[in-house]
CSV table of C-alpha atoms and ligand atoms in Angstrom, one decimal:
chain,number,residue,atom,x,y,z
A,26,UNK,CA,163.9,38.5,-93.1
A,27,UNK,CA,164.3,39.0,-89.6
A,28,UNK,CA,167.6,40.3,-88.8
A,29,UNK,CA,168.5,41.5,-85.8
A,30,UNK,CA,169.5,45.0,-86.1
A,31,UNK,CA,170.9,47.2,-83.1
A,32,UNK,CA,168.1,48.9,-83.0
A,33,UNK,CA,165.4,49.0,-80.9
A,34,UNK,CA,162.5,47.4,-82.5
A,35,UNK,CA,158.8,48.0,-81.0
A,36,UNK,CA,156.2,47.1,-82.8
A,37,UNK,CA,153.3,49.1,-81.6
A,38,UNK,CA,149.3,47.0,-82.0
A,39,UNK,CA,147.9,50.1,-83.6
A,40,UNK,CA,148.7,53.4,-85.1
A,41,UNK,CA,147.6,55.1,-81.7
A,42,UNK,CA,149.7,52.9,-79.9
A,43,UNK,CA,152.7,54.1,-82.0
A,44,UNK,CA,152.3,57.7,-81.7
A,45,UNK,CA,151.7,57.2,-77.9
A,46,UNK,CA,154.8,55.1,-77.3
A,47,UNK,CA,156.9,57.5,-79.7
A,48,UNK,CA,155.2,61.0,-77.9
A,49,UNK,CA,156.1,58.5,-74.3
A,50,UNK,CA,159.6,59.1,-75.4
A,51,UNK,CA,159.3,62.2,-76.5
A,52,UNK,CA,157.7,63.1,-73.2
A,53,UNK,CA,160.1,61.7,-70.9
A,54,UNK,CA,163.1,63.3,-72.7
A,55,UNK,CA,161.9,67.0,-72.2
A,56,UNK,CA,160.5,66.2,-69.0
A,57,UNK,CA,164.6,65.1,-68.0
A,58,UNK,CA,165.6,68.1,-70.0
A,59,UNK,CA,163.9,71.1,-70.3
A,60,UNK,CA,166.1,72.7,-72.9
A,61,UNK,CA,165.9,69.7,-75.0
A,62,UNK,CA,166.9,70.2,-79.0
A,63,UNK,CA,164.1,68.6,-80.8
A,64,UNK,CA,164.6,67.3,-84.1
A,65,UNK,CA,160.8,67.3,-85.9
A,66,UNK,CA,159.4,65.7,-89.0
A,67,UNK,CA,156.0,66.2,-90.9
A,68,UNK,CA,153.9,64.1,-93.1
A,69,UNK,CA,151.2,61.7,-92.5
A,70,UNK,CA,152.7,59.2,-90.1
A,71,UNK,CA,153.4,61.7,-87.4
A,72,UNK,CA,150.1,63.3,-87.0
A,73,UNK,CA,149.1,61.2,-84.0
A,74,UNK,CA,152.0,61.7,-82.3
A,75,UNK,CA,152.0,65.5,-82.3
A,76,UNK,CA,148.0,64.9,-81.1
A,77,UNK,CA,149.7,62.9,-78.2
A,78,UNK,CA,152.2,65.7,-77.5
A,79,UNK,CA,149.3,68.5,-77.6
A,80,UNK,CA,147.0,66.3,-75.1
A,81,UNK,CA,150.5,65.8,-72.7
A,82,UNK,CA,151.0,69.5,-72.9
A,83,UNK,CA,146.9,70.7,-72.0
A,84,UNK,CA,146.8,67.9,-69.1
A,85,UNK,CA,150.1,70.1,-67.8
A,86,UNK,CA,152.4,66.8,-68.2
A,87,UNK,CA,155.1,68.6,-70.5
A,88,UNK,CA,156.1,72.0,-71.3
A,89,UNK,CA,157.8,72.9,-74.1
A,90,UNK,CA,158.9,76.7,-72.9
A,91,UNK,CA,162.5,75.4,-72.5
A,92,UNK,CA,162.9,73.6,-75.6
A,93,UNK,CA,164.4,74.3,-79.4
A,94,UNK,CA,163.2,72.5,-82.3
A,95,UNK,CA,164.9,72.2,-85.5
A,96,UNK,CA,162.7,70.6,-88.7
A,97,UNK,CA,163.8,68.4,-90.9
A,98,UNK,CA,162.8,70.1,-94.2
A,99,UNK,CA,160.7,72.6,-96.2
A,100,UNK,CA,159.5,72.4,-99.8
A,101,UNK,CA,161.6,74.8,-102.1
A,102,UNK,CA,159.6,77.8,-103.4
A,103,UNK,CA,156.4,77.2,-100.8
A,104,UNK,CA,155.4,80.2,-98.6
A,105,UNK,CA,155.2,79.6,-95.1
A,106,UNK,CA,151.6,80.8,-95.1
A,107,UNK,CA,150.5,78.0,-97.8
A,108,UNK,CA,148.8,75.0,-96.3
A,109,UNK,CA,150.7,72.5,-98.3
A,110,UNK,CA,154.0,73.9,-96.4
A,111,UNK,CA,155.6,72.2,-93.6
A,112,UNK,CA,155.6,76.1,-91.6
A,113,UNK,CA,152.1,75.6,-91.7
A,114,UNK,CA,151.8,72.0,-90.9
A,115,UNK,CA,154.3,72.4,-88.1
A,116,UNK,CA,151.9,75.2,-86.9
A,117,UNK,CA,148.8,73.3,-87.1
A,118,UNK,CA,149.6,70.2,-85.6
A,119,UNK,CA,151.9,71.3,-82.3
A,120,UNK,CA,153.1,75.2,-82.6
A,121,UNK,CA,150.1,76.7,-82.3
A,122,UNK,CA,148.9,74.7,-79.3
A,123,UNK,CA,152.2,74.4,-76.9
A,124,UNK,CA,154.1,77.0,-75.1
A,125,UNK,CA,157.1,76.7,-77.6
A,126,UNK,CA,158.9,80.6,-77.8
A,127,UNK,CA,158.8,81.1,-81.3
A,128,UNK,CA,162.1,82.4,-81.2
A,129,UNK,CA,163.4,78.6,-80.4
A,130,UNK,CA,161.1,77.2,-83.3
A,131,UNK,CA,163.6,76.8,-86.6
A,132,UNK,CA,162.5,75.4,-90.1
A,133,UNK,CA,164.2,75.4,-93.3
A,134,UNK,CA,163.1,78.6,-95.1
A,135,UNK,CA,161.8,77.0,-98.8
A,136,UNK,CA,161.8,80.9,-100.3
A,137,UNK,CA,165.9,82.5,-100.2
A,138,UNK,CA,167.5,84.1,-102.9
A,139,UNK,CA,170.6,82.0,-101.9
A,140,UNK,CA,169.5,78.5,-101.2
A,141,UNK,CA,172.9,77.2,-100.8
A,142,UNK,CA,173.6,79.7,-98.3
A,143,UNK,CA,170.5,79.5,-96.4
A,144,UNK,CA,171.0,75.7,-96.1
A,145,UNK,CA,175.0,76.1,-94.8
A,146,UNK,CA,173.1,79.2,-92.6
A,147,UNK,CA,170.7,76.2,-91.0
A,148,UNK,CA,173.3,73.8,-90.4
A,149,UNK,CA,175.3,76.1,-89.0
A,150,UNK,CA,172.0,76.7,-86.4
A,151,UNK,CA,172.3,72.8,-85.4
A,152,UNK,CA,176.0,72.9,-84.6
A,153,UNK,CA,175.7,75.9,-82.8
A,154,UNK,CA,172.8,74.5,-80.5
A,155,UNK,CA,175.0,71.8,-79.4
A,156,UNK,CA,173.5,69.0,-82.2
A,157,UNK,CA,169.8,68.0,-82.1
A,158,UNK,CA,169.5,65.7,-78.7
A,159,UNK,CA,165.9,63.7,-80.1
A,160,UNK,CA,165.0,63.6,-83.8
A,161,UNK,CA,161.9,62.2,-84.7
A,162,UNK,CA,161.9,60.9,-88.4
A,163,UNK,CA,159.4,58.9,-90.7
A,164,UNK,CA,160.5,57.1,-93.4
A,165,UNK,CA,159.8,57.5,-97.4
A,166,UNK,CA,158.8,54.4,-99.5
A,167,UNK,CA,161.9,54.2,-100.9
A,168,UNK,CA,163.9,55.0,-98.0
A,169,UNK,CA,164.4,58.5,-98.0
A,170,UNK,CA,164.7,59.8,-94.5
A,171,UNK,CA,164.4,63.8,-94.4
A,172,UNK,CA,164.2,64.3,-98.1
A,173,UNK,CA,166.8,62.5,-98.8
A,174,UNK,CA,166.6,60.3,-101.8
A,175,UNK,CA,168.0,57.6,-102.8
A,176,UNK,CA,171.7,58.1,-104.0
A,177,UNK,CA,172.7,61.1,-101.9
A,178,UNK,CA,175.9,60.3,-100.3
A,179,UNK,CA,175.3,59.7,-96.3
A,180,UNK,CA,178.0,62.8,-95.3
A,181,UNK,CA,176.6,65.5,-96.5
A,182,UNK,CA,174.5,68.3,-94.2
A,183,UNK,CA,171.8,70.5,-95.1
A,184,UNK,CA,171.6,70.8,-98.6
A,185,UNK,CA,169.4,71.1,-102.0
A,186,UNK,CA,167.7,68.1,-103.2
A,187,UNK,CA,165.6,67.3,-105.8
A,188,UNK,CA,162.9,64.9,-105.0
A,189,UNK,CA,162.1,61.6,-106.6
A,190,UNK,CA,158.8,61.2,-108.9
A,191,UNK,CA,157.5,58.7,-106.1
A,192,UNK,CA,158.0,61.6,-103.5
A,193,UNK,CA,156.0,63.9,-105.9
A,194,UNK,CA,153.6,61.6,-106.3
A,195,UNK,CA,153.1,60.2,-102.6
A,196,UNK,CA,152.9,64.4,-101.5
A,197,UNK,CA,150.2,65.2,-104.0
A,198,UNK,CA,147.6,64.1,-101.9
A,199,UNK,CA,148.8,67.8,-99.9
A,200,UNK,CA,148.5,70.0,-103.3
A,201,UNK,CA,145.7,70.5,-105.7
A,202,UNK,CA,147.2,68.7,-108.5
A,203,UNK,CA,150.8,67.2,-109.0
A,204,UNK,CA,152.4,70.0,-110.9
A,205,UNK,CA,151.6,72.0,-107.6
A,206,UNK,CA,153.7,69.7,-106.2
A,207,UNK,CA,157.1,71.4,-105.8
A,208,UNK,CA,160.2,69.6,-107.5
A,209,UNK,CA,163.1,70.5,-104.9
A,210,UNK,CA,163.1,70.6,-101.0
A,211,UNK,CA,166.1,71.7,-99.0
A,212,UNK,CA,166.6,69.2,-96.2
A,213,UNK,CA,168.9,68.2,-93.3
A,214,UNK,CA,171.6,65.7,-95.0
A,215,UNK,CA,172.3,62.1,-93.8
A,216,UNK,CA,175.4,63.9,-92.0
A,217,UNK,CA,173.0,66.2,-89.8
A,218,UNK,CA,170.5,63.4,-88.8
A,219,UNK,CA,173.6,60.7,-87.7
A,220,UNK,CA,174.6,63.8,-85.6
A,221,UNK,CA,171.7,63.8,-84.0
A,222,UNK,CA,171.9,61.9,-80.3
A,223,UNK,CA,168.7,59.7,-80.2
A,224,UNK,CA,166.8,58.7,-83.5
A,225,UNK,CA,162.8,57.6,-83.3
A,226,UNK,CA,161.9,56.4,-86.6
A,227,UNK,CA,158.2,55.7,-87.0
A,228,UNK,CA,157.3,53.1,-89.9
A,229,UNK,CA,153.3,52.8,-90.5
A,230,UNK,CA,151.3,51.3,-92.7
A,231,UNK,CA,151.5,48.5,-96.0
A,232,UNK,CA,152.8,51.2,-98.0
A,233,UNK,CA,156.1,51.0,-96.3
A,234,UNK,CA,156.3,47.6,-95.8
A,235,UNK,CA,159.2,47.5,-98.7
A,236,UNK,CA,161.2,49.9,-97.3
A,237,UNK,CA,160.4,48.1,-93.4
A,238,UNK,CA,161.7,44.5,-94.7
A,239,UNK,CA,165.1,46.7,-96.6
A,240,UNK,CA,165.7,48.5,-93.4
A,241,UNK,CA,165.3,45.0,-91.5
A,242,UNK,CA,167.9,43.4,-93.5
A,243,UNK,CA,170.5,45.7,-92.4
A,244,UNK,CA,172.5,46.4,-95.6
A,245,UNK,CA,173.7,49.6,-95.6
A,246,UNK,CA,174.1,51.5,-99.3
A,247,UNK,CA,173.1,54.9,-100.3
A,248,UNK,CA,170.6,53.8,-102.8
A,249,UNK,CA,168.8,52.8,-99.6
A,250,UNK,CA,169.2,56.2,-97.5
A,251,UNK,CA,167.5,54.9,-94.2
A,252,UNK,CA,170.2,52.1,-93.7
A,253,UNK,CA,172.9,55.1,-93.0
A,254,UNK,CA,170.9,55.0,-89.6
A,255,UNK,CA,172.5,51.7,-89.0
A,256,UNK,CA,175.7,53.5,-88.8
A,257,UNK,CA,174.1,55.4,-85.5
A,258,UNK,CA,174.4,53.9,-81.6
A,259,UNK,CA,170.7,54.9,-80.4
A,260,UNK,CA,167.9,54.5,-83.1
A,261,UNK,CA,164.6,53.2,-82.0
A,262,UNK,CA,161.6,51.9,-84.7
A,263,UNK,CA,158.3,51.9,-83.7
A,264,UNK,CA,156.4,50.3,-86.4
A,265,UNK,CA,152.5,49.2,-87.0
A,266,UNK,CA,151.0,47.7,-90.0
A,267,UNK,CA,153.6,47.0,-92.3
A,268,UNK,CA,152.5,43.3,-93.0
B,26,F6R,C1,159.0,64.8,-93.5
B,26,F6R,C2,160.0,63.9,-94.0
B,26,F6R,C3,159.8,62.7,-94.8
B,26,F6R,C4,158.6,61.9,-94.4
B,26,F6R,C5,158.4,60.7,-95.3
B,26,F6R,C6,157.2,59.9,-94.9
B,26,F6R,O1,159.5,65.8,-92.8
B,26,F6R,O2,161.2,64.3,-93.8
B,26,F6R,O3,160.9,61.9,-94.8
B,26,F6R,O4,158.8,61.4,-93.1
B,26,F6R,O5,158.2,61.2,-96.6
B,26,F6R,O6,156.0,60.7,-95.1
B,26,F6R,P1,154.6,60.1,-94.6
B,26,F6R,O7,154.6,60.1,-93.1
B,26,F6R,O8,153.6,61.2,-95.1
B,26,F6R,O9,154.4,58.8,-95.2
């Protein structure tokens, strides 16, 4: 099925090539504007492309000093100081090594007594920071973008979600066993990311190559949550290894 989308298709000849031409982007957007909003995702696919961020930022090509980041999402119930967390991940793979004020640095908090509250709370953060200007987003095998899973409706913000089985099952790989694996997440909505001003969506790897060939086909449903970025003016995939 090769649609053509308005997006901005690159397929990359490797996995490094990806994260290169992704961080490129990345790169040239802070470098244009120091005070950049970042939008930032974890997982597996963008490991490369914060080691390509790191290496721009220790050869003095980038700095970050200016910049605000907001994350994408945070496992419900996970202390920021566990290593399965995304606090920790986010620390560990680009925090920790970049000149990023902590003050600027904003995740989801996965332990509130008012969840609801905390998640209106972080939304509220976006707005107020004029919308996130770059988001960087991987993609879930069955579409979910953030943690959004299939069925949530496209306009709502940061909210409470529960996550799928096949979520559980794909993150256990992070957790000693998958009951460690936690059951909710609270993550930016469909609403938050479409507010966002430029999308990079990174798609790696035969294990997405489902969810690649539904994105490609550009039908737009909320059982498929990724084709709400179709609804979006600037989105640019960068994908690898999906045959
Ligand atoms: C992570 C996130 C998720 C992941 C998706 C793919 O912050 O929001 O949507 O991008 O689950 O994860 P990986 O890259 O591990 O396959």
């Amino acid at each position: 099925m090769n649609v053509v989308t308005n997006f901005k298709w690159i397929e990359a000849a490797n996995y490094d090539e990806m994260s290169k031409i992704a961080a490129t982007i990345f790169i040239d957007h802070l470098k244009k504007n120091s005070e950049t909003v970042l939008g930032l995702a974890t997982g597996g696919t963008p490991e490369g492309f914060y080691k390509e961020l790191v290496a721009a930022y220790k050869a003095g090509e980038v700095s970050f000093a200016q910049a605000k980041s907001f994350n994408l999402d945070e496992y419900v119930g996970i202390d920021p100081a566990n290593e399965s967390s995304y606090h920790y991940y986010m620390d560990h793979h680009l925090f920790n090594h970049v000149d990023m004020k902590r003050d600027n640095i904003n995740l989801p908090a996965g332990i509130q007594s008012n969840l609801e509250k905390a998640a209106a709370e972080y939304e509220a953060m976006i707005k107020a920071a004029g919308n996130i200007d770059i988001q960087l987003l991987g993609i879930g095998g069955n579409g979910h973008i953030g943690f959004n899973e299939p069925g949530t409706p496209f306009d709502v913000g940061t909210h409470i979600i529960e996550l799928a089985q096949s979520t559980r099952e794909a993150n256990k790989v992070y957790f000693d066993s998958i009951e460690d694996v936690p059951t909710h997440a609270i993550t930016m909505g469909i609403k938050t990311i479409l507010s966002s001003k430029k999308i990079v969506l990174l798609i790696a790897g035969a294990s997405k190559q489902e969810a690649f060939d539904r994105l490609r086909s550009r039908i737009v449903t909320e059982d498929f949550p990724a084709s709400a970025l179709h609804n979006h003016p600037d989105v640019t995939v960068i994908y690898t290894d999906v045959k």
